Amino acid sequence: MSHIPVSVIVAAGGSPDDFHACLESLRPTLGMRDEVVCVLPADRPELRTELRGQDWLRVIEGTGDVPWADGVAATRHPVVVLVDGDVVLSAHWLDPVLEAFGDPAVVAAGPRCQHSYGPQQTDLPDAAMTNPAAFKAYAREWRQAHRGEMTDVDRLGPVCVAIRRDALAIAGGATPDLPYAELAEQGRIVIAQASLVAHVASPACGLRLPDPPADAPLLSASLIVKDEEDVLPRCLTALRKLADEIVVYDTGSSDRTVEIAREHGATVIEGFWNDHFGDARMRSLAHCRGRWALWVDADEVFAGDARAVREAMQYGERSSFFVTIDNHEGHEGRAGSSTIYYPRLFRRAHAGIYGRLHEQVIDRVTGRPLSHEMLPDMVLDHSGYTPLRGVIKDKAARNLRLATLAADDLNGLNAVGNLARSQLSSHHYDDAIATAKRGLTEATERMQKVLFLKVLADAYIAQNRLDDANAAVEELRDTATAEFTVGEHEIKLRFAEGNYERALEIIAELPESGANDLLYGVGRGRFANVEIEALSRLDRLHEAAEVLRDALRDGRVAIPVARMAQVLGAADGSLAEVAELLPRESVRGLLFSIAEAPPEAADELLEALWRRYPGEPTVLTLAARVGRQVPLIRAMEWSARLRQHGFPDRCTLLALSEDVRRTPRERTLAAAIALEMFHDEAALPLLNDALTDVPDEQSAAVLDEIRILAPRVSASIELADA
């Protein structure tokens, strides 16, 4: 098959043998009018030997970290084909790729490729990689099986791809990862399924970025944010003792997020959002200078040992570390608390972040997982899955939308797994069941099967389809290897069946700590909420209260504040115990639960915390939020405390007076008291608005109350009316 003339750019790399094999496999696939440029990096003189006598290509010296940029500048054809120097190409591989450009809407196309991230990626069987002849035979059968197939995707990898030159220029030119988001705005990106290439992906691959210089900062903290003013200050304050620089990439905040980030000394990039977490995180990383990078969310607070973490980065040999993430209220909105271990700390030059949702840290060239090691001293305290944060950020709906888009982008099981999880957490149980069943039919790896069975079990329990849930749990028992994986679902199932005694027995049989098959850290303590409820339903009320007290002593907030009041009250206790039992370092976690409690319970517990920790800023922060909902006399007390400690802008009286959910009478009195007690002129327009809303038949009575509570304001009102 003949094809349009193209400019082929080869990034010299790999071992000399790998590079030689690449050139040998490339030459027979070229057309008469194709031009080939090989970009030779300055630090690889040994590869020059392989270029002797290769008069069918032109050699240029690399000038930077992106060989594609040098090659594009030195060539002329409208379509450029970018090939890494340790890729082995199959016969006719180029023809299906270039056939895609028969559609003028196509801006980029690529083959299926071993060891490349994204939808191009494919795993070749060992038998196909024993020798060149075996690969060629496998590729020939592949080509025949997929002839004419084109798949639209949202991106390709960096290893082997063809791009229209004009589209690449409009997208800003070649970058290490290639600007696929900008290319996708211009037209279609497709995979030519009939084309197959093999990437050796050696450590000397020409697409690998050099390590930053020795005098570069040790650690950059990288965040993407939008409207995070309520949580960002705590996050940034905690990061100061760990990171050398903080880069905050804002995706369009409308509150004080950007201002707060700058106040904390962060480098702020005012960027954009394209419904893709992986893209946004890579845009943030592009502005980092550190040898290492830590991916952090705004609702996470570093709670580990900064000195130990920095020593591990300085002297360790790994490319990345697992970070312990302690989730309040469980993961993805489940009750209780949970711990997951996730590779968030990595050598910046080695890694990329990929995925529209539930993104992953990967080798930035091959897409493979990096070599991870546990770092117990690196702990993030995460509040993002509390119900309140979920409502504020609408996470369930957002995740479902992004997971659906991701499943459309990719046909891989990771995307299917994310979709099933998102459907479950957004309560689309029938959809979650259908997606999990689909995943089970396609899954080949044990961990994939475990994920889909866990989704099935939870979805069936949520629908009270307990026979189906039992079947899923039994299949999970045959598949999983970790005791916790089955135990956590069986506990929920027995509780749903009303078999509270058996649920308690299973909890008692579990180890104190461990991890399930998906590397979520779990332990007996995670099931304190179930234990409390099971004991309560068995009328073992004092035992239930003791389990709650033990959890509080351990720093765990096992159940909502309102439920705490009931459990402790049934055992002759009170919420005041919570403030006494909970260690000070765990108070912040409790405050997330207080924000979601009924105002009366929240106020009672905040008062107890205030008495124990007077002046505590986190208590004041929550009091400011809760204060607009409490009775007027309590709003006055919290207003005085907030102003005394330097927070006049969070005055609960002002907040109450502008809250349309409160009665006109309450709003009027709140504004009048703020004006009387604190001489705060900000109360004046609020007072006028509230007075206007007071019904005529209540005006006299409200004015009488103002005379008693705010006599000077009352006199001003009467003078104005005279």
XYZ file of C-alpha atoms in Angstrom, residues 52-491:
440
model
C 27.205 5.023 10.160
C 26.281 4.218 6.569
C 22.598 5.025 7.161
C 22.389 7.439 4.250
C 18.586 7.064 4.069
C 18.207 9.321 7.118
C 19.604 12.620 8.366
C 21.178 13.006 11.796
C 20.759 16.168 13.859
C 22.024 16.981 17.333
C 19.439 17.275 20.108
C 19.327 20.654 21.793
C 16.906 20.072 24.673
C 14.788 17.596 26.615
C 12.162 17.193 23.846
C 13.685 15.492 20.768
C 10.411 15.861 18.865
C 10.771 19.660 18.844
C 14.196 19.494 17.155
C 12.929 16.999 14.603
C 9.779 18.947 13.718
C 11.851 22.073 13.121
C 14.140 20.163 10.736
C 11.430 18.558 8.549
C 8.797 19.706 6.074
C 5.937 17.249 5.336
C 2.411 18.039 6.617
C 2.297 14.880 8.765
C 5.085 14.096 11.242
C 5.572 10.581 12.616
C 7.274 10.414 16.005
C 9.071 7.148 16.838
C 11.074 6.360 19.953
C 14.467 4.817 19.253
C 13.798 1.532 21.020
C 10.570 0.662 19.213
C 10.461 -2.434 16.994
C 8.115 -1.880 14.062
C 6.114 -4.463 12.165
C 5.674 -4.743 8.414
C 3.140 -2.272 6.999
C 2.603 -0.706 10.435
C 2.638 2.797 8.980
C -0.005 2.280 6.306
C -3.073 1.904 8.616
C -1.877 4.836 10.751
C -1.608 7.146 7.734
C -4.834 5.826 6.262
C -6.622 7.572 9.157
C -5.531 10.946 7.751
C -7.813 10.384 4.785
C -10.366 11.979 7.074
C -9.429 15.685 7.270
C -10.909 15.800 10.795
C -8.181 13.485 12.113
C -5.324 15.400 13.746
C -3.404 12.489 15.288
C -3.277 8.723 14.875
C -1.175 5.938 16.312
C -0.711 2.166 16.404
C -1.336 -0.165 19.289
C 1.891 -0.199 21.254
C 3.456 -2.304 23.956
C 4.769 -0.312 26.947
C 2.991 2.958 26.275
C 0.412 4.542 28.521
C -3.169 5.269 27.585
C -5.479 3.631 25.078
C -2.606 2.743 22.716
C -1.209 0.369 25.298
C -1.396 -3.371 24.661
C 0.257 -6.348 26.353
C 1.960 -8.729 23.961
C 2.252 -12.406 24.883
C 5.701 -13.697 25.800
C 5.714 -15.984 22.763
C 5.432 -12.974 20.459
C 8.577 -11.417 21.908
C 11.005 -14.318 21.763
C 12.631 -13.095 18.528
C 11.961 -10.692 15.609
C 10.409 -13.404 13.484
C 7.896 -14.314 16.205
C 6.888 -10.668 16.589
C 6.449 -10.187 12.852
C 4.252 -13.303 12.620
C 2.113 -12.157 15.564
C 1.812 -8.640 14.096
C 0.719 -10.059 10.749
C -2.096 -12.053 12.361
C -3.034 -8.981 14.401
C -3.214 -6.823 11.277
C -5.478 -9.291 9.531
C -7.775 -9.554 12.578
C -8.157 -5.768 12.938
C -8.020 -4.595 9.352
C -9.858 -1.286 8.842
C -10.641 -0.747 12.556
C -10.293 2.817 13.856
C -11.070 3.833 17.439
C -11.571 7.412 18.606
C -9.728 8.213 21.830
C -8.949 11.316 23.855
C -5.166 10.905 23.666
C -2.267 8.705 22.611
C 1.049 7.998 24.300
C 4.468 9.598 23.661
C 6.184 6.593 22.076
C 4.859 6.228 18.533
C 2.335 8.606 16.942
C 1.583 10.578 13.755
C 0.359 14.196 14.009
C -0.604 16.904 11.556
C 2.113 19.534 11.673
C -0.265 22.510 11.599
C -2.384 21.077 14.430
C 0.742 20.501 16.519
C 1.804 24.104 15.980
C -1.629 25.410 17.018
C -1.441 23.192 20.116
C 1.770 24.955 21.133
C 4.337 22.530 19.735
C 5.825 19.283 20.962
C 6.089 18.632 24.705
C 7.455 15.557 26.545
C 3.955 14.100 26.876
C 2.591 15.752 23.679
C -0.304 18.246 23.906
C -3.236 15.888 23.390
C -5.806 18.018 25.198
C -5.090 20.900 22.801
C -5.024 18.552 19.801
C -8.390 17.066 20.764
C -9.920 20.548 20.605
C -8.982 20.672 16.910
C -10.168 17.296 15.684
C -10.222 13.541 16.067
C -7.504 11.432 17.681
C -7.660 7.784 16.627
C -5.975 4.430 17.058
C -5.375 2.397 13.903
C -6.114 -0.964 15.465
C -4.502 -2.949 12.633
C -1.090 -1.438 13.347
C 1.091 -2.996 16.044
C 4.528 -2.007 17.346
C 6.647 -3.208 20.279
C 8.348 -0.763 22.633
C 11.379 -2.207 24.418
C 11.207 0.591 27.041
C 14.762 0.248 28.265
C 16.093 2.506 31.047
C 18.037 4.354 28.327
C 14.870 5.191 26.346
C 15.380 8.484 24.518
C 12.110 9.958 25.810
C 13.125 9.886 29.461
C 13.655 13.261 31.061
C 16.929 14.002 32.808
C 16.881 14.279 36.570
C 16.743 17.864 37.868
C 20.109 19.310 38.930
C 21.428 18.549 42.384
C 20.742 22.106 43.527
C 17.052 21.894 42.559
C 14.527 21.946 45.423
C 14.108 18.539 47.038
C 10.288 18.470 47.059
C 7.505 20.264 45.217
C 3.951 19.892 46.515
C 1.522 19.945 43.573
C -2.195 20.765 43.929
C -5.138 21.323 41.625
C -7.937 23.346 43.203
C -11.292 24.976 42.641
C -13.298 26.856 45.307
C -11.416 25.374 48.265
C -11.269 28.406 50.587
C -12.711 26.423 53.500
C -9.988 23.753 53.558
C -6.989 25.146 51.682
C -5.413 27.172 54.558
C -4.954 24.074 56.740
C -3.534 22.103 53.817
C -0.965 24.748 52.874
C 0.030 25.486 56.457
C 0.846 21.811 57.046
C 2.797 21.538 53.774
C 5.162 24.366 54.674
C 7.155 22.165 57.038
C 7.531 19.442 54.396
C 7.838 20.941 50.902
C 10.375 23.383 49.473
C 7.815 24.833 47.079
C 4.054 24.586 46.643
C 2.462 24.840 43.201
C -1.288 25.462 43.131
C -3.013 25.052 39.772
C -6.431 26.712 39.950
C -9.096 25.477 37.554
C -11.481 28.415 37.859
C -12.234 29.349 41.469
C -14.854 31.968 42.228
C -14.037 32.317 45.947
C -10.828 33.346 47.777
C -8.887 30.200 46.863
C -6.315 31.948 44.656
C -5.823 34.760 47.177
C -5.353 32.275 50.034
C -2.798 30.274 48.050
C -0.748 33.385 47.352
C -0.978 34.477 50.991
C 0.614 31.139 51.932
C 3.525 31.653 49.520
C 2.402 29.176 46.861
C 3.149 29.564 43.173
C -0.322 29.988 41.676
C -1.180 29.063 38.102
C -4.592 30.308 36.979
C -5.471 27.561 34.536
C -8.519 25.752 33.204
C -10.540 22.563 33.679
C -11.219 20.065 30.899
C -13.003 17.303 32.839
C -9.732 15.403 33.249
C -7.923 15.100 36.579
C -4.810 13.537 35.067
C -4.401 16.409 32.594
C -4.826 19.041 35.294
C -2.303 17.349 37.563
C 0.233 17.164 34.738
C -0.287 20.874 34.041
C 0.445 21.542 37.703
C 3.549 19.314 37.644
C 4.850 21.199 34.607
C 5.396 24.216 36.876
C 7.226 22.267 39.598
C 11.019 22.425 39.973
C 11.649 19.810 42.655
C 13.526 16.568 42.294
C 10.531 14.919 43.948
C 6.847 15.775 43.678
C 3.986 15.166 46.082
C 0.474 15.162 44.711
C -1.878 16.618 47.337
C -5.545 17.572 47.368
C -6.779 20.731 49.064
C -8.859 18.718 51.539
C -5.809 16.734 52.694
C -3.530 17.775 55.541
C -0.008 16.428 55.992
C 0.082 14.682 59.363
C 3.356 12.750 59.214
C 6.997 13.217 60.145
C 8.453 15.826 57.776
C 12.057 15.138 58.745
C 11.767 11.390 58.146
C 10.031 11.910 54.807
C 12.725 14.281 53.570
C 15.475 11.870 54.621
C 13.772 9.043 52.721
C 13.685 11.157 49.554
C 17.322 12.206 49.921
C 18.754 8.747 50.529
C 16.235 6.280 49.120
C 16.683 4.504 45.785
C 13.030 4.000 44.857
C 11.219 6.052 42.228
C 8.094 6.501 44.344
C 6.611 5.916 47.778
C 3.210 4.799 48.993
C 1.490 7.498 51.045
C -0.924 6.645 53.857
C -4.225 8.464 53.328
C -6.584 8.434 56.305
C -10.128 9.076 55.074
C -12.734 10.555 57.417
C -16.157 8.942 56.936
C -14.641 6.146 54.879
C -13.728 6.106 51.210
C -16.170 7.577 48.718
C -18.776 8.428 51.309
C -18.938 5.201 53.268
C -19.522 5.508 57.000
C -16.689 5.261 59.478
C -13.060 5.815 58.544
C -10.665 4.037 56.223
C -7.068 4.087 55.153
C -5.675 3.629 51.664
C -2.092 3.410 50.478
C -1.415 5.282 47.281
C 1.751 6.244 45.361
C 1.625 10.033 45.675
C 5.312 10.849 46.296
C 7.584 10.289 43.278
C 10.666 11.396 41.389
C 9.287 14.110 39.152
C 11.336 13.282 36.032
C 10.321 9.621 36.143
C 6.584 9.800 36.630
C 3.401 11.049 35.083
C -0.186 11.120 36.322
C -2.715 9.487 34.057
C -6.476 9.044 34.145
C -9.583 11.177 33.842
C -10.807 9.939 37.258
C -9.073 8.021 40.068
C -5.850 8.949 38.351
C -2.702 6.872 38.733
C 1.013 7.628 39.070
C 2.799 5.825 36.248
C 6.115 5.687 34.457
C 5.801 8.734 32.200
C 6.971 6.797 29.125
C 5.761 3.204 29.497
C 2.624 3.704 31.573
C 3.737 0.948 33.918
C 3.555 1.267 37.718
C 6.708 2.631 39.292
C 8.697 0.732 41.875
C 6.885 1.665 45.087
C 7.930 1.403 48.710
C 5.938 2.066 51.862
C 6.843 5.274 53.694
C 4.982 5.102 57.037
C 5.982 8.647 57.961
C 4.140 10.134 54.962
C 0.518 10.521 56.124
C -2.292 12.635 54.670
C -5.440 13.331 56.679
C -8.309 13.440 54.152
C -11.739 14.983 54.743
C -12.973 14.944 51.153
C -15.403 12.054 51.544
C -17.326 13.339 54.526
C -20.993 13.847 53.609
C -20.707 17.613 54.006
C -17.732 17.869 51.635
C -19.505 15.514 49.249
C -22.533 17.796 49.111
C -20.457 20.963 48.783
C -18.344 19.567 45.954
C -21.082 17.324 44.501
C -18.461 14.608 44.214
C -20.742 11.681 43.493
C -22.323 13.335 40.445
C -18.983 14.705 39.264
C -17.236 11.344 39.604
C -20.034 9.548 37.803
C -19.871 11.999 34.919
C -16.079 11.741 34.640
C -16.123 7.965 34.985
C -18.642 7.758 32.153
C -16.437 9.966 29.993
C -13.391 7.883 30.903
C -15.161 4.677 29.919
C -15.934 6.297 26.571
C -12.294 7.402 26.204
C -10.824 4.007 26.961
C -11.877 0.436 26.625
C -9.666 -0.763 29.464
C -10.860 -2.441 32.646
C -9.467 0.345 34.819
C -12.001 2.698 33.284
C -14.768 0.115 33.697
C -13.779 -0.368 37.341
C -13.856 3.362 38.011
C -17.265 3.605 36.380
C -18.637 0.788 38.552
C -17.294 2.425 41.719
C -18.715 5.811 40.754
C -22.114 4.344 39.955
C -22.109 2.657 43.360
C -21.113 5.786 45.313
C -23.749 7.873 43.485
C -26.429 5.252 44.356
C -27.005 4.114 40.750
C -27.100 0.537 41.982
C -28.611 -1.164 38.926
C -26.008 0.486 36.702
C -23.225 -0.481 39.115
C -24.379 -4.102 39.056
C -24.508 -4.186 35.256
C -21.066 -2.605 34.941
C -19.540 -4.923 37.561
C -20.949 -7.987 35.795
C -19.519 -6.741 32.519
C -16.153 -6.243 34.210
C -16.201 -9.758 35.645
C -16.687 -11.270 32.194
C -13.615 -9.382 30.900
C -11.338 -9.511 33.954
C -8.241 -11.674 33.791
C -6.375 -10.452 36.882
C -7.345 -11.376 40.422
C -7.409 -7.767 41.697
C -9.754 -6.768 38.880
C -12.141 -9.562 39.825
C -11.944 -8.556 43.486
C -12.909 -4.978 42.644
C -15.970 -5.976 40.619
C -17.111 -8.518 43.215
C -16.799 -5.887 45.961
C -18.973 -3.506 43.928
C -21.522 -6.271 43.344
C -21.688 -7.175 47.024
C -22.148 -3.558 48.136
C -24.737 -2.805 45.466
C -26.781 -5.903 46.331
C -26.653 -5.041 50.057
C -27.795 -1.494 49.297
C -30.779 -2.900 47.385
C -31.482 -5.453 50.132
C -30.953 -8.259 47.600
C -29.355 -10.345 50.304
C -29.340 -13.722 48.497
C -27.452 -12.145 45.602
C -25.142 -10.418 48.073
C -24.388 -13.761 49.754
C -23.502 -15.278 46.384
C -21.171 -12.359 45.585
C -19.478 -12.638 48.993
C -18.925 -16.370 48.535
C -17.371 -15.782 45.114
C -15.242 -13.076 46.684
C -14.138 -15.594 49.322
C -12.856 -17.871 46.534
C -11.044 -15.005 44.776
C -9.558 -12.755 47.450
C -6.423 -13.513 49.451
C -6.708 -10.957 52.269
C -8.944 -11.777 55.228
C -10.265 -8.228 55.417
C -11.539 -8.269 51.828
C -14.229 -10.807 52.632
C -14.691 -9.840 56.265
C -15.681 -6.232 55.612
C -18.467 -7.287 53.235
C -19.675 -10.166 55.371
C -19.978 -7.836 58.381
